PDB file of C-alpha atoms in Angstrom:
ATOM      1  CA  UNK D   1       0.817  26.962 -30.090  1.00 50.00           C
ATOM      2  CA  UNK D   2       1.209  26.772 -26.406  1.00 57.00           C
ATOM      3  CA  UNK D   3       1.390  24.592 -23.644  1.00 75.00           C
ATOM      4  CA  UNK D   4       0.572  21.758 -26.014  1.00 79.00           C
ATOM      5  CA  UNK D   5       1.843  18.926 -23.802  1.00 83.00           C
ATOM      6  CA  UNK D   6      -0.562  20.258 -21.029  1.00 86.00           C
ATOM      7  CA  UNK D   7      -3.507  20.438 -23.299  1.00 89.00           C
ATOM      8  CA  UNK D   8      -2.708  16.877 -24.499  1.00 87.00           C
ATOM      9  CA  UNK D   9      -3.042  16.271 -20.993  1.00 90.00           C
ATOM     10  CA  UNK D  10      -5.568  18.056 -19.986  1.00 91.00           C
ATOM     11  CA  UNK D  11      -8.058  16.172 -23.024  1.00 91.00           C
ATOM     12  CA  UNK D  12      -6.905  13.260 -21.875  1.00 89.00           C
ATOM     13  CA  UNK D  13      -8.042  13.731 -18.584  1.00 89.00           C
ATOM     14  CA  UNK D  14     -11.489  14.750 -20.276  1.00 88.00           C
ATOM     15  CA  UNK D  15     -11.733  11.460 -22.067  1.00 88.00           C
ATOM     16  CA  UNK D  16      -9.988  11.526 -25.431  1.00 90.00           C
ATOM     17  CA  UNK D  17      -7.177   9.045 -26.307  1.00 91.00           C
ATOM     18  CA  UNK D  18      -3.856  10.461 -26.938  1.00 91.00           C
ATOM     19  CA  UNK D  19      -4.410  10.649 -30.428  1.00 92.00           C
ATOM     20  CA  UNK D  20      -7.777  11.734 -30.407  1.00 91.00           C
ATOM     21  CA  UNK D  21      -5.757  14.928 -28.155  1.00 90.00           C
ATOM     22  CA  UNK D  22      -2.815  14.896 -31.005  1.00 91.00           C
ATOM     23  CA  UNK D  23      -5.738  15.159 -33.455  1.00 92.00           C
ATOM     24  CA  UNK D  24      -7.879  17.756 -32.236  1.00 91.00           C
ATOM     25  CA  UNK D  25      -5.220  20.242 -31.094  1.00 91.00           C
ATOM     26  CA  UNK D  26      -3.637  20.260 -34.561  1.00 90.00           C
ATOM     27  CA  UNK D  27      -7.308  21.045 -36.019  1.00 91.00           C
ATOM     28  CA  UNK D  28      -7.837  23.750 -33.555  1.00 90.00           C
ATOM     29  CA  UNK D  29      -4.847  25.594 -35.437  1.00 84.00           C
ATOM     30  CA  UNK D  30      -5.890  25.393 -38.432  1.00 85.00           C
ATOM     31  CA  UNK D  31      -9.788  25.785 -40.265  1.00 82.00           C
ATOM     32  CA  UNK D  32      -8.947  21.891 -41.752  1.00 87.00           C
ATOM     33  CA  UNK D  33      -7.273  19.943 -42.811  1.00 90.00           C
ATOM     34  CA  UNK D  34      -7.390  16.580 -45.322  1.00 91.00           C
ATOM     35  CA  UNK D  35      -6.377  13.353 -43.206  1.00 92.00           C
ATOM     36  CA  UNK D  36      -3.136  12.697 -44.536  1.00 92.00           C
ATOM     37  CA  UNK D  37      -2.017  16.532 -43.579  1.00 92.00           C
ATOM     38  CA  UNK D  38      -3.518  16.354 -39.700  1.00 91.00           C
ATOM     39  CA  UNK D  39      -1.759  13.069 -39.331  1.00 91.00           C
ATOM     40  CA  UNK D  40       1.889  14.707 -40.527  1.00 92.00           C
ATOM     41  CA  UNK D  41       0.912  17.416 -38.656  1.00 89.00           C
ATOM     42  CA  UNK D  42      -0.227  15.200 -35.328  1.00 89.00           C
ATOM     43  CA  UNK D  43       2.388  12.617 -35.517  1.00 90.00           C
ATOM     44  CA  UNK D  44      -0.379  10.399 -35.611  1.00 91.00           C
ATOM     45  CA  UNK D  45       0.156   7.053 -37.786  1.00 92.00           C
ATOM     46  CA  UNK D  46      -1.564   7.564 -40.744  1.00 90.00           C
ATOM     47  CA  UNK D  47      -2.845   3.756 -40.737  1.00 91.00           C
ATOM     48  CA  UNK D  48      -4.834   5.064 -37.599  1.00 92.00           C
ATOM     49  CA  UNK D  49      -5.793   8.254 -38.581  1.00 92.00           C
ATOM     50  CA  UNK D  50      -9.156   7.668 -39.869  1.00 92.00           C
ATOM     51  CA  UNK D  51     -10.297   5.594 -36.972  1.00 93.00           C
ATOM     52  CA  UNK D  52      -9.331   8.775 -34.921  1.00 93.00           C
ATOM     53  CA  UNK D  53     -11.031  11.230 -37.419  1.00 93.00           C
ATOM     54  CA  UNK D  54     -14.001   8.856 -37.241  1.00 92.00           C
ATOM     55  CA  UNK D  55     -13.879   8.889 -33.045  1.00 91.00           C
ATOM     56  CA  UNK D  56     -13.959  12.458 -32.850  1.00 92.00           C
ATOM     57  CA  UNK D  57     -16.299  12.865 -35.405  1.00 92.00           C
ATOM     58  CA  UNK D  58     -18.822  11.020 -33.483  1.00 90.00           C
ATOM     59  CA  UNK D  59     -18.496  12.238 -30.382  1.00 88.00           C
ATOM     60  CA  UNK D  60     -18.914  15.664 -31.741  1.00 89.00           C
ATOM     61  CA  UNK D  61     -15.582  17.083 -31.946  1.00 91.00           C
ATOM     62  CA  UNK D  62     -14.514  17.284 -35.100  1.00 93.00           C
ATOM     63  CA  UNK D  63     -16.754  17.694 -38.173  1.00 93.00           C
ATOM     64  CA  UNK D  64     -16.343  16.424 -41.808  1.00 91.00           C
ATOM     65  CA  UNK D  65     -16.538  18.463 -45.205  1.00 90.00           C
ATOM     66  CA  UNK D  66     -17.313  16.939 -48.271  1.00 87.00           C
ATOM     67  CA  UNK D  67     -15.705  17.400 -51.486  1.00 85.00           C
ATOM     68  CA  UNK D  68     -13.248  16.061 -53.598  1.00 86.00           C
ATOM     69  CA  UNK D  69     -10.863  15.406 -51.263  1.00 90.00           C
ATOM     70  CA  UNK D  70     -12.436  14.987 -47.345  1.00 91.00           C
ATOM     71  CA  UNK D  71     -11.474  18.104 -45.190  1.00 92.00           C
ATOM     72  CA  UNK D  72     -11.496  17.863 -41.430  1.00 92.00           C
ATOM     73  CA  UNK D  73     -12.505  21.113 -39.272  1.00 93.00           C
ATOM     74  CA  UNK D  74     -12.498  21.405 -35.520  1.00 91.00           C
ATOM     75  CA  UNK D  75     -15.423  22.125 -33.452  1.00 91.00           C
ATOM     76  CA  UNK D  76     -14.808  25.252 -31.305  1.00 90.00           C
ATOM     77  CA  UNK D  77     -13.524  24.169 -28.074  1.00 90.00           C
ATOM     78  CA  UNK D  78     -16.309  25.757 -25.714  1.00 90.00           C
ATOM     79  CA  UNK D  79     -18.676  23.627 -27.559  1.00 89.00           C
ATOM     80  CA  UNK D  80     -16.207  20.567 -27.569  1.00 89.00           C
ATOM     81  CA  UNK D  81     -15.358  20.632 -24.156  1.00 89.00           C
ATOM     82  CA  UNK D  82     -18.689  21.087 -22.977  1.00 90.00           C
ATOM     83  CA  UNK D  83     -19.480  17.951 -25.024  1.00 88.00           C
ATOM     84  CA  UNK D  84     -16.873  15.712 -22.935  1.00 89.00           C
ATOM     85  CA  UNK D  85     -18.020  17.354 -19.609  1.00 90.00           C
ATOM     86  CA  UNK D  86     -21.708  16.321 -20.301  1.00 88.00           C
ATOM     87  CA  UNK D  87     -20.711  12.734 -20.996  1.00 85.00           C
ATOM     88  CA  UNK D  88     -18.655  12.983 -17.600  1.00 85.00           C
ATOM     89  CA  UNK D  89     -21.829  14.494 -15.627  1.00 89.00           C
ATOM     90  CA  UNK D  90     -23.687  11.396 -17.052  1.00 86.00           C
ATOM     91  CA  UNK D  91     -21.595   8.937 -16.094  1.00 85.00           C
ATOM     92  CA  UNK D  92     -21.058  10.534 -12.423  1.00 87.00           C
ATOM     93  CA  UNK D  93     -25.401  10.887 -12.770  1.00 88.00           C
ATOM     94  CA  UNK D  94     -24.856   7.014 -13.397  1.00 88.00           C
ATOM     95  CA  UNK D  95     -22.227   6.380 -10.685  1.00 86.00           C
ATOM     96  CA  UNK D  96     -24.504   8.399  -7.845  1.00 89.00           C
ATOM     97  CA  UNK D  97     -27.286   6.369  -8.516  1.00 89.00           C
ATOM     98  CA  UNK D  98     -25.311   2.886  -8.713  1.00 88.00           C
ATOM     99  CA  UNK D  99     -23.960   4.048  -5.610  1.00 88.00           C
ATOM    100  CA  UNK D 100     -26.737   4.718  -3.455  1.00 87.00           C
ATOM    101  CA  UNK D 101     -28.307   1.483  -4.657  1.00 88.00           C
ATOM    102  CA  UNK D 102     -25.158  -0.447  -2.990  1.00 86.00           C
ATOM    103  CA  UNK D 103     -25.337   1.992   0.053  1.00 86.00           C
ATOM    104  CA  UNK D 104     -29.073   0.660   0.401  1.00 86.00           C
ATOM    105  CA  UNK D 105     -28.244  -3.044  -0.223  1.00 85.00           C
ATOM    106  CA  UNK D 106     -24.477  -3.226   1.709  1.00 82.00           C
ATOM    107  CA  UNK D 107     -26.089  -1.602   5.245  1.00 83.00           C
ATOM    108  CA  UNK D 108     -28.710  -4.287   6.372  1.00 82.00           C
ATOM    109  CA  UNK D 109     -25.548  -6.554   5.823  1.00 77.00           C
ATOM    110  CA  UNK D 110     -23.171  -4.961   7.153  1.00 75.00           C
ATOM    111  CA  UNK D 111     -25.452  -4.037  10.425  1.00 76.00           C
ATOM    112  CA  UNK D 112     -26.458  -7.698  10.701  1.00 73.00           C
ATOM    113  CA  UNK D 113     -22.496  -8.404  10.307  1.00 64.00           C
ATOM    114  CA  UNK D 114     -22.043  -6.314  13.356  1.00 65.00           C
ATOM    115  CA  UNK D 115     -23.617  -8.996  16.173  1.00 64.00           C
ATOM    116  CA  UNK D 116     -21.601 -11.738  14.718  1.00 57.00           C
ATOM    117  CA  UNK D 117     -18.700 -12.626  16.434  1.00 59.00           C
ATOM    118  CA  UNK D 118     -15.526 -14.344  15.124  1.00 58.00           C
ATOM    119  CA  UNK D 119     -14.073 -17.357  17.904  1.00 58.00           C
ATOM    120  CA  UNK D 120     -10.364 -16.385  16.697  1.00 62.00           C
ATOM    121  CA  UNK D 121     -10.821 -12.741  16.405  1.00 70.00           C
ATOM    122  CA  UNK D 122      -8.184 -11.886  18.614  1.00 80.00           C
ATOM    123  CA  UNK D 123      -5.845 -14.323  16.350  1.00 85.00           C
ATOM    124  CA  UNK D 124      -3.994 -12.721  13.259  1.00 86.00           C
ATOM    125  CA  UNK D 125      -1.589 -14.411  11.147  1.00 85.00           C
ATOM    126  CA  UNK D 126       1.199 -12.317   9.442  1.00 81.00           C
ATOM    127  CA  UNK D 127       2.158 -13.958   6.305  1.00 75.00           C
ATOM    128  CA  UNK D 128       5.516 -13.062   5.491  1.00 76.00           C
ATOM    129  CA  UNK D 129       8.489 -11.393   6.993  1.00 76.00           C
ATOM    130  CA  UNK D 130       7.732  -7.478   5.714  1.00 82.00           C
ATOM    131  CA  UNK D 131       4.119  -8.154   7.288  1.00 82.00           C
ATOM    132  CA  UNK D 132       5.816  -9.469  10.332  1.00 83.00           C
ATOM    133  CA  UNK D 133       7.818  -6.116  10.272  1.00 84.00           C
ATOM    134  CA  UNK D 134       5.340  -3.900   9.765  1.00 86.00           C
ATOM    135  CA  UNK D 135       3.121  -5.026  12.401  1.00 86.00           C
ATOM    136  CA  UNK D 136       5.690  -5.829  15.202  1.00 86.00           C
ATOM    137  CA  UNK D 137       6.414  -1.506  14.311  1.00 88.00           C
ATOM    138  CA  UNK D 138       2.750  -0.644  14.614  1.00 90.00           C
ATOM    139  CA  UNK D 139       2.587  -2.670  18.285  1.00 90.00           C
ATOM    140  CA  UNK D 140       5.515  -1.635  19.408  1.00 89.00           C
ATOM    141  CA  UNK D 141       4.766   1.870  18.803  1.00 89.00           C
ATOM    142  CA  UNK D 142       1.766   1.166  20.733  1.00 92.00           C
ATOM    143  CA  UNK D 143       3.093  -0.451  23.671  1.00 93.00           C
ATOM    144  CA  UNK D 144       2.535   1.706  27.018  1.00 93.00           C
ATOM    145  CA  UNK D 145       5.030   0.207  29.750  1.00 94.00           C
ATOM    146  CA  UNK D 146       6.436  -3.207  28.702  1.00 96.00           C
ATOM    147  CA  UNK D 147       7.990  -5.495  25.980  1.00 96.00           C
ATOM    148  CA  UNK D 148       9.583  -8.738  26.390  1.00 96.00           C
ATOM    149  CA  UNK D 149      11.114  -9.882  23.265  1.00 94.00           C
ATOM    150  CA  UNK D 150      13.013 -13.300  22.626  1.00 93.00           C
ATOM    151  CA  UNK D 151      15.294 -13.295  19.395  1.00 88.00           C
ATOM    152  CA  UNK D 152      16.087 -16.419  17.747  1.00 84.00           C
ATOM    153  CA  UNK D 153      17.176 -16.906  14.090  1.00 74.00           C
ATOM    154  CA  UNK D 154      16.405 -15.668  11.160  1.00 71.00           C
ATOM    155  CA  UNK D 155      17.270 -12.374  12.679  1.00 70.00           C
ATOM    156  CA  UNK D 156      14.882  -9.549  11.900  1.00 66.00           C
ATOM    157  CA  UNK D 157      17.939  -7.573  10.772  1.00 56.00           C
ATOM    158  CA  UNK D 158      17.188  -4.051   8.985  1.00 58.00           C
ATOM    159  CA  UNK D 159      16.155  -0.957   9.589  1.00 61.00           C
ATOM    160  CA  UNK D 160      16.287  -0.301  13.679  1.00 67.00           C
ATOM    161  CA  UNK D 161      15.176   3.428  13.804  1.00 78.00           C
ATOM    162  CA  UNK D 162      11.492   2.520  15.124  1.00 81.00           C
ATOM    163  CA  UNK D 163      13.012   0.034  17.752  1.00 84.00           C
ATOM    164  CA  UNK D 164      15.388   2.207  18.996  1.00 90.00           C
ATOM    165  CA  UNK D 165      12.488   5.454  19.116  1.00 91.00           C
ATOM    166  CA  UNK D 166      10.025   2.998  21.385  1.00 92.00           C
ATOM    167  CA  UNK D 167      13.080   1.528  23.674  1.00 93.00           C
ATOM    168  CA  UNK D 168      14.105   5.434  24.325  1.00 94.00           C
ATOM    169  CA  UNK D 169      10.323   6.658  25.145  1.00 93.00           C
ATOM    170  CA  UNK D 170       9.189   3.573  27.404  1.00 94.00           C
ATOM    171  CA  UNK D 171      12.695   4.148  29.683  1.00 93.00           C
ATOM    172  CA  UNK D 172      11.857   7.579  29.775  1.00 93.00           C
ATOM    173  CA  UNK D 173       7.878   7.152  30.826  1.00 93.00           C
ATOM    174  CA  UNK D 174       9.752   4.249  33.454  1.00 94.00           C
ATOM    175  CA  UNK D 175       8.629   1.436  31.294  1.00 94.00           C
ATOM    176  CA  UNK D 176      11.008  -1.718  30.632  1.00 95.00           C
ATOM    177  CA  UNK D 177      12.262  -3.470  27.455  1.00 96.00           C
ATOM    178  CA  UNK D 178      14.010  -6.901  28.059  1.00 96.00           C
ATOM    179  CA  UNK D 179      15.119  -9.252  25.419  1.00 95.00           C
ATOM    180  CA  UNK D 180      16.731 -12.537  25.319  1.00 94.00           C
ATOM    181  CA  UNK D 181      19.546 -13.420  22.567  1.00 92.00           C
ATOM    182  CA  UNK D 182      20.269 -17.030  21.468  1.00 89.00           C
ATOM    183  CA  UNK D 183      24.198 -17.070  21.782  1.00 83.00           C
ATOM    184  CA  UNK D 184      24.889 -16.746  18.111  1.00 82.00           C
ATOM    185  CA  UNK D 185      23.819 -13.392  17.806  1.00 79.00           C
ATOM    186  CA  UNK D 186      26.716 -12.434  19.210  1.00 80.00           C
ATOM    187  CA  UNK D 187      28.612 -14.005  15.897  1.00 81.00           C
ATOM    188  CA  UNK D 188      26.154 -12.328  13.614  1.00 80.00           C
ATOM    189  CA  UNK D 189      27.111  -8.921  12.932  1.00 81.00           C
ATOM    190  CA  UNK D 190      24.220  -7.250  12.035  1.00 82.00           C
ATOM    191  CA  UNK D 191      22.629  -8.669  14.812  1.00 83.00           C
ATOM    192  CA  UNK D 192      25.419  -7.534  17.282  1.00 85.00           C
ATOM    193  CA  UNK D 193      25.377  -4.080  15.869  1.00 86.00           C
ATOM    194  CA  UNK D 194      21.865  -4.322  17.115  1.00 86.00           C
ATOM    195  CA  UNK D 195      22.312  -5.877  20.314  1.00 89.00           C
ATOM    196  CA  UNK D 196      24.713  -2.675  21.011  1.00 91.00           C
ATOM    197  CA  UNK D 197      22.067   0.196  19.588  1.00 91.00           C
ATOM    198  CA  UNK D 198      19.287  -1.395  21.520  1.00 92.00           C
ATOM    199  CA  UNK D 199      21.234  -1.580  24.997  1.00 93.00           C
ATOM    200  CA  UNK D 200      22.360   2.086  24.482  1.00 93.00           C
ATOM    201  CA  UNK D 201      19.076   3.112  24.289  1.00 93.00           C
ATOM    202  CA  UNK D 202      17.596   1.167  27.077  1.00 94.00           C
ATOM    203  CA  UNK D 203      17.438  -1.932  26.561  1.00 95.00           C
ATOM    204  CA  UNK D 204      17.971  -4.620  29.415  1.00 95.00           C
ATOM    205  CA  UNK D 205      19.535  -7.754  27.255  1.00 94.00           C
ATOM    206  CA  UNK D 206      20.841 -11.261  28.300  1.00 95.00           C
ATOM    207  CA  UNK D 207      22.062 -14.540  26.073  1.00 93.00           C
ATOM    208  CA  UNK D 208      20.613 -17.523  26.416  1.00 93.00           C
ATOM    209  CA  UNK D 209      22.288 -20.640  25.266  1.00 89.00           C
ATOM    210  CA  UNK D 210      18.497 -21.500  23.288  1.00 87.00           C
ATOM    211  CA  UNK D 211      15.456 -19.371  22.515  1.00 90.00           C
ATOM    212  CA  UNK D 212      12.219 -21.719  21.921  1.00 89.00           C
ATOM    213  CA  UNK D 213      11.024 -18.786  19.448  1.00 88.00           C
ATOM    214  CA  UNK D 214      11.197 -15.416  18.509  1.00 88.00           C
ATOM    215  CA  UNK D 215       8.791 -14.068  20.484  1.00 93.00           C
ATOM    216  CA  UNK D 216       7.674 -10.410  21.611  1.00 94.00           C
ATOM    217  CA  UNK D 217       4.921  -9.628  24.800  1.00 96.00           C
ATOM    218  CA  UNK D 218       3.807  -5.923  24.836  1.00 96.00           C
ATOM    219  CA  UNK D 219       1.964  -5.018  27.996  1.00 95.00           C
ATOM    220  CA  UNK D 220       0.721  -8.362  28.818  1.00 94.00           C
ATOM    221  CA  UNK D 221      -1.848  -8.233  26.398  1.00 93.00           C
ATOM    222  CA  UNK D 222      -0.382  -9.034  23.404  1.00 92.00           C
ATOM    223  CA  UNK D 223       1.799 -11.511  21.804  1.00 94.00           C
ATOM    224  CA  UNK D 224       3.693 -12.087  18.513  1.00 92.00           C
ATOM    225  CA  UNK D 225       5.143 -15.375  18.101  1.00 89.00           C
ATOM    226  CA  UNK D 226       7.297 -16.987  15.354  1.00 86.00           C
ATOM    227  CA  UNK D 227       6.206 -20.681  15.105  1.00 83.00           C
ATOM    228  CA  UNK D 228       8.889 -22.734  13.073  1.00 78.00           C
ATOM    229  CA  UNK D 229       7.111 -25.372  10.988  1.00 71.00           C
ATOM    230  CA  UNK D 230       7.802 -28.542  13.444  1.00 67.00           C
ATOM    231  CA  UNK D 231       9.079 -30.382  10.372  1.00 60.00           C
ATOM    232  CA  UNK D 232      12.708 -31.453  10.928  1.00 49.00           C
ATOM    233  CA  UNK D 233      15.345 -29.016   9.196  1.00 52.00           C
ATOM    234  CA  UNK D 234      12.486 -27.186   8.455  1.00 58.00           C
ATOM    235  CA  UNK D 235      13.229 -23.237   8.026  1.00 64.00           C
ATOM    236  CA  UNK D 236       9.777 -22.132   7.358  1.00 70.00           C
ATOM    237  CA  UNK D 237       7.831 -19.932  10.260  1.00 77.00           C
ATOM    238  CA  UNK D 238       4.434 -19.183  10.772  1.00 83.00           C
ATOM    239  CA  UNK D 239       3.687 -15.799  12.194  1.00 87.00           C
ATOM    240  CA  UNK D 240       0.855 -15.235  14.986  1.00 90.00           C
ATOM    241  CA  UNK D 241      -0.237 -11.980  16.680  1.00 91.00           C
ATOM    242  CA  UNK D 242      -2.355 -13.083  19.307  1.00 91.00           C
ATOM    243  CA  UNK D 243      -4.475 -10.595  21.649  1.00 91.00           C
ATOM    244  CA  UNK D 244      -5.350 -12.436  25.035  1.00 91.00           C
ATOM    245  CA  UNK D 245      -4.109 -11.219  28.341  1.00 91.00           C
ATOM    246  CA  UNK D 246      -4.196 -14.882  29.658  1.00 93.00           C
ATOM    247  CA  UNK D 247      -1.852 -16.297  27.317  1.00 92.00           C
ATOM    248  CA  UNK D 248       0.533 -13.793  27.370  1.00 94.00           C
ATOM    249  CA  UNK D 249       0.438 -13.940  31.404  1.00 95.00           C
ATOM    250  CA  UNK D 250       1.424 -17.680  30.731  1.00 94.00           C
ATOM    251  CA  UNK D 251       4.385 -16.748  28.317  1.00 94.00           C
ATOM    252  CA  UNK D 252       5.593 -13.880  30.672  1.00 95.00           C
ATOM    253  CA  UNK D 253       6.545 -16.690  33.091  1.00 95.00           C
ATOM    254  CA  UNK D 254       8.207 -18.616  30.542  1.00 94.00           C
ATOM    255  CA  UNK D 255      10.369 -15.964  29.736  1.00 95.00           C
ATOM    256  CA  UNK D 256      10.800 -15.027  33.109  1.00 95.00           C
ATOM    257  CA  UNK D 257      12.230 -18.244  33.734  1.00 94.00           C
ATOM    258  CA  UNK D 258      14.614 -18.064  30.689  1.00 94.00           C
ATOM    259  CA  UNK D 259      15.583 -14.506  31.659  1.00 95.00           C
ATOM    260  CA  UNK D 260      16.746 -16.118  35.514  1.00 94.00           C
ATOM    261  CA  UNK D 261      18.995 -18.724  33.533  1.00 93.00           C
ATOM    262  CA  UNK D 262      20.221 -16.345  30.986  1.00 93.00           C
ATOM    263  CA  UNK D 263      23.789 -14.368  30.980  1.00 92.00           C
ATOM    264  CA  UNK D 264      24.014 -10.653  31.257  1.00 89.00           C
ATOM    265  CA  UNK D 265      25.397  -9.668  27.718  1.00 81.00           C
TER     266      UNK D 265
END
């Protein structure tokens, strides 16, 4: 009988259950059937055959015929079909009207939401590492002529392909990326494997004995720091993306004066 495994499908996608799809396809090849011979013939449990017969029977699928022994027929599929695509035009009927109802109630808020202002809206706070990732990918893919990075441990060790495409098309456009290594990165391979990608592509580096942070500045605008809880022994970081031209003026000079004490690498 066909494609049955896309007609299954295809019912299901319509509405019915699975077995409700089992049920009514192996009706549809034959005039009926009792219940006990459309569940062998469905693979339908026959403790839950009934409650099917009784599902489709009500929604119009599947009709009963009386007798000694209860025979089950199928409705013709142009009429069943149409059947499930009217209770579908009713719900979307339903969902169209629901909708516009939220349109008209959301819009005065949301309008109203537009003239308030936030005091930290230029502060974000990126919860975990992958965040951390993500987002330093999406700036730095951004950035137009500058990044100043500090690296400090935990290492953001992993995939380098974006950092290595944004070092290669700011030296090209005659923009600049500098970054400053705490001396142990030269000990931590993954790191160093790094270190050595980076500077092939472009990148000015130098070693510092000490890194306050990890830190990144992209075109004096905007800054990601890596803020390690100030609890002794404490390994745990808070990540900050902070937009303000100001502050990251005030960092550029701190890094500027870690760059002048720093080693070439």
């Amino acid at each position: 009988m066909g494609d049955l495994d896309g007609w299954r499908r295809e019912l299901t996608e319509l509405g019915l259950t699975g077995y409700e799809a089992r049920v009514y396809l192996a009706l549809v090849n034959r005039s009926r059937y009792t219940a006990a011979q459309v569940a062998r013939e469905s693979g339908v449990p026959r403790q839950r055959i009934y409650d099917v017969l009784s599902g489709l029977t009500e929604r119009g699928l599947v009709r009963a015929l009386p007798g000694q022994v209860t025979r089950y027929t199928a409705v013709d599929p142009a009429s069943a079909i149409e059947r499930l695509l009217a209770a579908h035009r009713a719900q979307f009927s339903q969902l169209e009207q629901a909708t516009a109802r939220l349109v008209e109630a959301l819009v005065p808020a949301w309008s109203h939401g537009r003239d308030e202002t936030d005091p930290l809206d230029y502060v974000e706070v990126l919860r975990d590492r992958e965040m951390l990732a993500e987002r330093l990918d999406e700036i730095q893919a951004e950035a137009k002529k500058e990044i100043l990075a500090m690296a400090k441990l935990p290492y953001l060790t992993g995939d380098s392909t974006s950092g290595l495409a944004t070092i290669r098309r700011l030296t090209r456009a005659g923009g600049t990326v500098r970054c400053i290594y705490e001396g142990d990165a030269l000990v931590h391979s993954e790191m160093l494997a790094d270190i050595r990608r980076y500077a092939a592509a472009g990148e000015h580096a130098r070693i510092a004995s000490s890194v306050p942070m990890r830190m990144w500045i992209v075109d004096g605008t905007r800054v990601v720091m890596s803020l390690r809880d100030p609890v002794a022994d404490s390994s745990s970081t808070t990540n900050v993306l902070i937009e303000h031209p100001a502050l990251a003026q005030c960092l550029t000079y701190a890094f500027e004066a870690i760059w002048e004490g720093a080693s070439p690498v």
